[in-house]
CSV table of C-alpha atoms and ligand atoms in Angstrom, one decimal:
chain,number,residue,atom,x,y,z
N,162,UNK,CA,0.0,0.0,0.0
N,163,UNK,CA,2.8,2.2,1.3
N,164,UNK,CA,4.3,1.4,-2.4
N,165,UNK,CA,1.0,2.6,-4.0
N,166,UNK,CA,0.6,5.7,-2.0
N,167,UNK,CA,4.5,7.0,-2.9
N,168,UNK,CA,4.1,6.4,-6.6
N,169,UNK,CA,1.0,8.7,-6.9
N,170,UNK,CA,2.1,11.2,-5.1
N,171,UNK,CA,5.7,11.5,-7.5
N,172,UNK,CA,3.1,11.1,-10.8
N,173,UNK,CA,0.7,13.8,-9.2
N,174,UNK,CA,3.2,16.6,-8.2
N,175,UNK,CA,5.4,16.1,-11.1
N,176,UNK,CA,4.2,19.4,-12.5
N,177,UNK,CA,4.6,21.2,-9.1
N,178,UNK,CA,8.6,20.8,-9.3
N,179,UNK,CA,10.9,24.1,-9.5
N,180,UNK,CA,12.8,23.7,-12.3
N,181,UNK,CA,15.9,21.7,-11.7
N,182,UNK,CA,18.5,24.0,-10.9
N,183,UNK,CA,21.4,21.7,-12.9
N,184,UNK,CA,20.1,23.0,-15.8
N,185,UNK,CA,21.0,26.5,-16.3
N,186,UNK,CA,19.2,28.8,-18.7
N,187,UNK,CA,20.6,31.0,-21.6
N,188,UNK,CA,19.4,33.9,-23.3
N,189,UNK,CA,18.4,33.4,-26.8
N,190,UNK,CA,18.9,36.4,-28.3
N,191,UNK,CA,22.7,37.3,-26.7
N,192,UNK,CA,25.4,36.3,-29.6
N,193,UNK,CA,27.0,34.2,-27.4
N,194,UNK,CA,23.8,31.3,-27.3
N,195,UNK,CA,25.1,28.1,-28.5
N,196,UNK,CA,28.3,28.9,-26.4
N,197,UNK,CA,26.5,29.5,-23.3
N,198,UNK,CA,24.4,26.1,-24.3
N,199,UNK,CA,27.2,24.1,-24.8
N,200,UNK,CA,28.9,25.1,-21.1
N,201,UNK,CA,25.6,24.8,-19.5
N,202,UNK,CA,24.9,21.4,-21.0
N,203,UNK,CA,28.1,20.4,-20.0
N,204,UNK,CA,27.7,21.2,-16.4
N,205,UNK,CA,24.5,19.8,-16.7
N,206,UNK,CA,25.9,15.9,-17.6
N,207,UNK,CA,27.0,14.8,-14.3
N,208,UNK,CA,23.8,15.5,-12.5
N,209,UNK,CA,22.0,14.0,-15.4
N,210,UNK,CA,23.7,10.6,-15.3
N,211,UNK,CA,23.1,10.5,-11.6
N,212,UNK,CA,19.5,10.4,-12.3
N,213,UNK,CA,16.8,12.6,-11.1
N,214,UNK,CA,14.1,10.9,-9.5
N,215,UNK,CA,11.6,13.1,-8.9
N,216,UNK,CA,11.5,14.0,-12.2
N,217,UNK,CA,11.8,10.9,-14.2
N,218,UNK,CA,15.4,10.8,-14.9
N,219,UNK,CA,16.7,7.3,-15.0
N,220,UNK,CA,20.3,7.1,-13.2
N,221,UNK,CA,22.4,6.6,-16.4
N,222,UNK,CA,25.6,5.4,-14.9
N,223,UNK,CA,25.6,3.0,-15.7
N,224,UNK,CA,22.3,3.4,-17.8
N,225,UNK,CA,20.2,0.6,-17.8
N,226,UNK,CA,17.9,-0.8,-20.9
N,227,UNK,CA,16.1,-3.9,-20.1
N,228,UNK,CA,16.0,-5.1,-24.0
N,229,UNK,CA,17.6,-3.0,-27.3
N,230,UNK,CA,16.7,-4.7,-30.5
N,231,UNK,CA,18.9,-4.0,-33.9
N,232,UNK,CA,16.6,-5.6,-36.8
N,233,UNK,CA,16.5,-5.7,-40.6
N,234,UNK,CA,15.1,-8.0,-42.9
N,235,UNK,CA,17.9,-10.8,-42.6
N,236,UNK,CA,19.1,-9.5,-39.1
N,237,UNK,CA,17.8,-9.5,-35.7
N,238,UNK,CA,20.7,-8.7,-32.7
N,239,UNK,CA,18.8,-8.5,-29.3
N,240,UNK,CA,20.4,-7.4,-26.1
N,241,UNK,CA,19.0,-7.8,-23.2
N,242,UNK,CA,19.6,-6.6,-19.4
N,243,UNK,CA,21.9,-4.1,-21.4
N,244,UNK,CA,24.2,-1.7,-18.9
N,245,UNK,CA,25.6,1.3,-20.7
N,246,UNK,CA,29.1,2.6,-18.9
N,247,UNK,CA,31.0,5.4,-19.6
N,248,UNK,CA,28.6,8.0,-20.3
N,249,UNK,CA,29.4,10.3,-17.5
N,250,UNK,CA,33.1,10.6,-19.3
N,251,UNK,CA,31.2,12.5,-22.0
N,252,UNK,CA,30.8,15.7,-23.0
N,253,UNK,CA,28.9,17.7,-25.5
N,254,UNK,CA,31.8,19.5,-28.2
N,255,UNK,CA,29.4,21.3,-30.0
N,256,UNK,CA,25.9,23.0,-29.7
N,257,UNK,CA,23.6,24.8,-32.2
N,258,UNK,CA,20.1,25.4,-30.9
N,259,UNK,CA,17.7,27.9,-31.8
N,260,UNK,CA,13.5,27.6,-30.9
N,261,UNK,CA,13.1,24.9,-33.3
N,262,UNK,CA,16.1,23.4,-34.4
N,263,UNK,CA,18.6,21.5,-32.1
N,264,UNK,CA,22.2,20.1,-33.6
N,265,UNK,CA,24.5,18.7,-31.3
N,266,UNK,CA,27.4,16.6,-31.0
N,267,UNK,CA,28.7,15.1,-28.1
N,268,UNK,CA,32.2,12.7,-27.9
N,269,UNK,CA,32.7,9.6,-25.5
N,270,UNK,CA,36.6,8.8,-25.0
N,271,UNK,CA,34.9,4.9,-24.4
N,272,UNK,CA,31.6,3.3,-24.4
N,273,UNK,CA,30.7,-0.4,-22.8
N,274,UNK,CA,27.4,-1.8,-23.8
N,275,UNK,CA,27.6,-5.1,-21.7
N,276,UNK,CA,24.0,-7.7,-21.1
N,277,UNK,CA,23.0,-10.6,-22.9
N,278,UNK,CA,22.2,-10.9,-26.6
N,279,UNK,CA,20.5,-13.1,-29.3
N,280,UNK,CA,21.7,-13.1,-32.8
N,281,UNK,CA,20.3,-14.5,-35.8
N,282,UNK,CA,21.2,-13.3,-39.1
N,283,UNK,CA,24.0,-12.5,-41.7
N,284,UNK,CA,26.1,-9.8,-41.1
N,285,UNK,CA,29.6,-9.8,-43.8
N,286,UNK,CA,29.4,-12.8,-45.1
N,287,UNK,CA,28.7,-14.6,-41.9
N,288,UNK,CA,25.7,-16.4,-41.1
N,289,UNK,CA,25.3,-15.8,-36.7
N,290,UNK,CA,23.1,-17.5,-34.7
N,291,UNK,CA,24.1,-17.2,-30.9
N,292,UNK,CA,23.1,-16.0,-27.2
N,293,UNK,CA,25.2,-15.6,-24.6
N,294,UNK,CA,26.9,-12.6,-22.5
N,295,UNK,CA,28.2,-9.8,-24.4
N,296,UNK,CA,30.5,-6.4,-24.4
N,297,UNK,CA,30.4,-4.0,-27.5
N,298,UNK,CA,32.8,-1.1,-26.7
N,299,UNK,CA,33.2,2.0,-28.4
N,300,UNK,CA,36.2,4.2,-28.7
N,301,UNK,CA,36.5,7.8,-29.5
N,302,UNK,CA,32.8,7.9,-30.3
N,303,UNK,CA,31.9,11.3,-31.8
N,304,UNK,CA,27.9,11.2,-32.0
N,305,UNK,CA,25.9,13.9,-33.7
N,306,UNK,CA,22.4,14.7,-33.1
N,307,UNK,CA,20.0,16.9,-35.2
N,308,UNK,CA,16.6,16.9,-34.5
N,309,UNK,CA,13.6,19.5,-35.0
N,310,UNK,CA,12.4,21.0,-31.7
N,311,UNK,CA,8.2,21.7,-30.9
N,312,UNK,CA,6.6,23.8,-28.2
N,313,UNK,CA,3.7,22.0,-26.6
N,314,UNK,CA,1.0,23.0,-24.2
N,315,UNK,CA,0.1,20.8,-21.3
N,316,UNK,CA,-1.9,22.1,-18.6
N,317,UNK,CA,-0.9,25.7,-18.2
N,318,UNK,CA,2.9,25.5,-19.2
N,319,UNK,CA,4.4,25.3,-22.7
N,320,UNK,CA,7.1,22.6,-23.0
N,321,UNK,CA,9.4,21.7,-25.4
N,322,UNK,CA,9.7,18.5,-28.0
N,323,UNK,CA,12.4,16.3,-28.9
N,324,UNK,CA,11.4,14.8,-32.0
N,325,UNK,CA,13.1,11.8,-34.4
N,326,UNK,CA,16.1,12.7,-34.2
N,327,UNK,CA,19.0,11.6,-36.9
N,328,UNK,CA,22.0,10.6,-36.1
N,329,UNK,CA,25.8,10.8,-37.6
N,330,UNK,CA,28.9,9.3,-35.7
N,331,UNK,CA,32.3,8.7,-35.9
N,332,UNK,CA,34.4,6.0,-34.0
N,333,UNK,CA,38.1,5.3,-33.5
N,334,UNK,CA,37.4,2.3,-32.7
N,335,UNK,CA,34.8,-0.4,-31.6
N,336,UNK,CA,35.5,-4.0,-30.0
N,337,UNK,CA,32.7,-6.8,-30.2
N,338,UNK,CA,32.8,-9.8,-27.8
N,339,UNK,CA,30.0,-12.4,-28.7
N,340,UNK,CA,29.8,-14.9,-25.6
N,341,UNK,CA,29.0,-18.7,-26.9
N,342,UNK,CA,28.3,-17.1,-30.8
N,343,UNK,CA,27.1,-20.5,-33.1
N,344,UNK,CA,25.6,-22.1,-29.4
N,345,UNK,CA,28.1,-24.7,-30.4
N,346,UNK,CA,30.2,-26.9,-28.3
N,347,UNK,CA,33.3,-26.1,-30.4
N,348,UNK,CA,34.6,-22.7,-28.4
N,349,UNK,CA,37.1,-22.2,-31.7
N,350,UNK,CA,34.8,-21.4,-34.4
N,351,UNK,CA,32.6,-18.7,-32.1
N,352,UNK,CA,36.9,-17.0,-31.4
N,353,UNK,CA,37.3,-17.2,-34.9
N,354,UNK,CA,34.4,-15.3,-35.5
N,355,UNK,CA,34.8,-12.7,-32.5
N,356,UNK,CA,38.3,-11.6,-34.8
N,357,UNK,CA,36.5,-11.7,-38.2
N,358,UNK,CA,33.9,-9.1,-36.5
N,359,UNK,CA,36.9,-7.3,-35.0
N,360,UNK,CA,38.6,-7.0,-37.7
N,361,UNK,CA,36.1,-6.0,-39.7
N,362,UNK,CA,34.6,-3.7,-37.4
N,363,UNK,CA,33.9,-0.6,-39.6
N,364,UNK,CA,32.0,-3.0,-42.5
N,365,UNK,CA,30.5,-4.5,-39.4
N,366,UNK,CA,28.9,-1.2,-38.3
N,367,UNK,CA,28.4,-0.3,-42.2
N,368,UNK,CA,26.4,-3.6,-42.6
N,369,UNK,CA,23.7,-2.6,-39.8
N,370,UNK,CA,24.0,1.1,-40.1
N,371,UNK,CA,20.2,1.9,-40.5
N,372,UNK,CA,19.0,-0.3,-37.9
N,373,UNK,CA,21.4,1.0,-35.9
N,374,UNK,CA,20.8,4.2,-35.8
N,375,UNK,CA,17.4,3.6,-35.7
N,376,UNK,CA,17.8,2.0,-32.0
N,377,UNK,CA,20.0,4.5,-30.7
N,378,UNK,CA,18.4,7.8,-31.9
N,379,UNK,CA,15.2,5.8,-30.0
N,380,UNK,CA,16.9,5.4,-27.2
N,381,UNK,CA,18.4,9.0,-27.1
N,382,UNK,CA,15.0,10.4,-28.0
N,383,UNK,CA,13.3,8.7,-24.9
N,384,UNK,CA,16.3,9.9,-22.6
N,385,UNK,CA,15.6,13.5,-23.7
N,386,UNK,CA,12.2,13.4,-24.0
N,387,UNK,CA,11.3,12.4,-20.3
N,388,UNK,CA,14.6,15.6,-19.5
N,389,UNK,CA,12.7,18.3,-21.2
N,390,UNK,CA,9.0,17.2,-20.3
N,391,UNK,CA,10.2,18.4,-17.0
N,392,UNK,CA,11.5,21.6,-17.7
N,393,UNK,CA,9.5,24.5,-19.1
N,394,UNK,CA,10.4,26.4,-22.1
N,395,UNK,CA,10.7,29.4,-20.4
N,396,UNK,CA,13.7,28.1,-18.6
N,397,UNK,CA,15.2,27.1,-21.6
N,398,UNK,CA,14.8,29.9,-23.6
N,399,UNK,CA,14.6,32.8,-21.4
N,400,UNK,CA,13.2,35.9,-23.0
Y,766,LIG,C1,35.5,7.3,-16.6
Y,766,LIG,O1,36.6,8.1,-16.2
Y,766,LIG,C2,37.2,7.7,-15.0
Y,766,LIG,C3,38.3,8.7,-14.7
Y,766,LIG,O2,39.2,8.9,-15.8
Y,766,LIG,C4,37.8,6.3,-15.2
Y,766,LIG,O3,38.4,5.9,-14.0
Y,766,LIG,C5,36.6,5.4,-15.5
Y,766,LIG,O4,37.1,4.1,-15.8
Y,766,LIG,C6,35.9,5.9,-16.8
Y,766,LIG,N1,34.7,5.1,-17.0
Y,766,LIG,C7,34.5,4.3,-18.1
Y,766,LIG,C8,33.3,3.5,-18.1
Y,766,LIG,O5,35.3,4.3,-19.0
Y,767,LIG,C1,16.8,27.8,-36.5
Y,767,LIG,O1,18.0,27.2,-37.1
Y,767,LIG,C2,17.7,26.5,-38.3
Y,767,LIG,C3,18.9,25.9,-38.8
Y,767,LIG,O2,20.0,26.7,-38.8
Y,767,LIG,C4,17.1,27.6,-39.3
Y,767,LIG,O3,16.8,26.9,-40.5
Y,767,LIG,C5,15.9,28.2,-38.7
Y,767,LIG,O4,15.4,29.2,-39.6
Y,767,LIG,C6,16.2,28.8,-37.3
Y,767,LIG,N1,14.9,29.3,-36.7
Y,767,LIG,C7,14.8,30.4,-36.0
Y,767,LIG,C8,13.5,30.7,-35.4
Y,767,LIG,O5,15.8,31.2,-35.9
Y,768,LIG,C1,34.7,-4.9,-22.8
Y,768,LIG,O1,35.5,-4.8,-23.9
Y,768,LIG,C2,36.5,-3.8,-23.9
Y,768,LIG,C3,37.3,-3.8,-25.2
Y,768,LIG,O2,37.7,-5.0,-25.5
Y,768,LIG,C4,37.4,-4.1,-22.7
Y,768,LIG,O3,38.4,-3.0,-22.6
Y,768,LIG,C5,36.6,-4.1,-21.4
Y,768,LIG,O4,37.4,-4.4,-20.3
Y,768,LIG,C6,35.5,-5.1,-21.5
Y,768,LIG,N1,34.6,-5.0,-20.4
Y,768,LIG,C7,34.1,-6.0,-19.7
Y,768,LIG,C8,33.3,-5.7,-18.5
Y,768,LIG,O5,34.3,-7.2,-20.0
């Protein structure tokens, strides 16, 4: 009951909140906007991946996804129970924001994406079929966001929207470490495999590049939407 009682009462004074203080506004029309963004956004990330409760931030380090699916027509990657280190070593680089349009870019010196996954599919010239633990790391990931923003009205307060975002990226580097690939008994052949896909990485990444972006820009959507349903325009842009 206790359980109930404390779960309405975050849902029903949601809207009641002051503004989070972490996130520090800047004045649109002073040259110096996307500047101002980009520091404030920055001081912004390490309260952000520690999670804001009340307001419906999930903790994000590590950041937790209970099941990511990468699918195309002859592919299907699942990974489930997936943890997501590393992203309180990132940073924005680059900001340029106006009412409606929102472009940013933001680098992470190393990512570890580490649960359980399902494979079935061709990816290269490899037929996979697998489950098993799992660690895909990136490395000097630069990831580039561009995305149309909306004001919306709910209740008496105008909010801003987050909407299907695209995505561009760059990587150094990025490791894959399929657990058990091939469910066979014969550890070699799954190895073998493992260094084809490392090897390989940047055709690897090529090979799955719309479904890929597909599932993160989701993800990333989500993350910001449930930020910025939480914080009035005003307090974004300022008059
Ligand atoms: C984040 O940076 C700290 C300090 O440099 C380092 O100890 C830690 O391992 C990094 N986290 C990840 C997940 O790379
Ligand atoms: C916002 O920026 C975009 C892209 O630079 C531009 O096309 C648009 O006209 C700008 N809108 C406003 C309200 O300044
Ligand atoms: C995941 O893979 C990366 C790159 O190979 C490695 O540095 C890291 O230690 C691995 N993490 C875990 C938890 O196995």
């Amino acid at each position: 009951m206790k359980h109930l009682v404390v779960a309405f009462a975050t849902v029903s004074c949601i809207c009641a909140l002051s503004h989070p203080d972490y996130i520090k506004p800047c004045h649109i029309k002073k040259p110096d906007f996307n500047k101002c963004a980009l520091e404030h956004g920055n001081y912004a990330i390490p309260y952000l991946v520690k999670g804001d409760k009340q307001r419906g931030v999930p903790k994000m380090n590590p950041m937790k996804l209970p099941l990511v699916e990468v699918v195309e027509s002859n592919f299907r990657l699942a990974m489930k129970d997936l943890s997501v280190y590393g992203l309180e070593n990132s940073s924005l680089t680059d900001i340029k924001m106006n009412q409606t349009y929102l472009d940013l870019t933001f680098h992470a010196d190393r990512l570890m994406f580490i649960g359980q996954y399902e494979v079935d599919g061709k990816i290269l010239f490899l037929s996979l079929q697998g489950s098993g633990p799992c660690n895909l790391t990136s490395v000097g990931g630069n990831f580039r966001f561009v995305s149309v923003l909306q004001e919306y009205t709910e209740g008496k307060e105008t909010f801003v929207k987050f909407n299907k975002p695209t995505m561009d990226y760059t990587l150094e580097r990025a490791y894959f470490y399929l657990e058990n690939l091939l469910d066979s008994g014969d550890q070699q052949i799954g190895i073998d495999i493992n260094r084809i896909l490392n090897e390989n990485w940047e055709d690897v990444l090529k090979d799955i590049d719309v479904p890929l972006k597909e599932t993160v820009t989701t993800v990333v959507e989500s993350v910001v939407s449930k930020i910025l349903r939480n914080i009035p325009a005003k307090n974004i842009f300022p008059d």
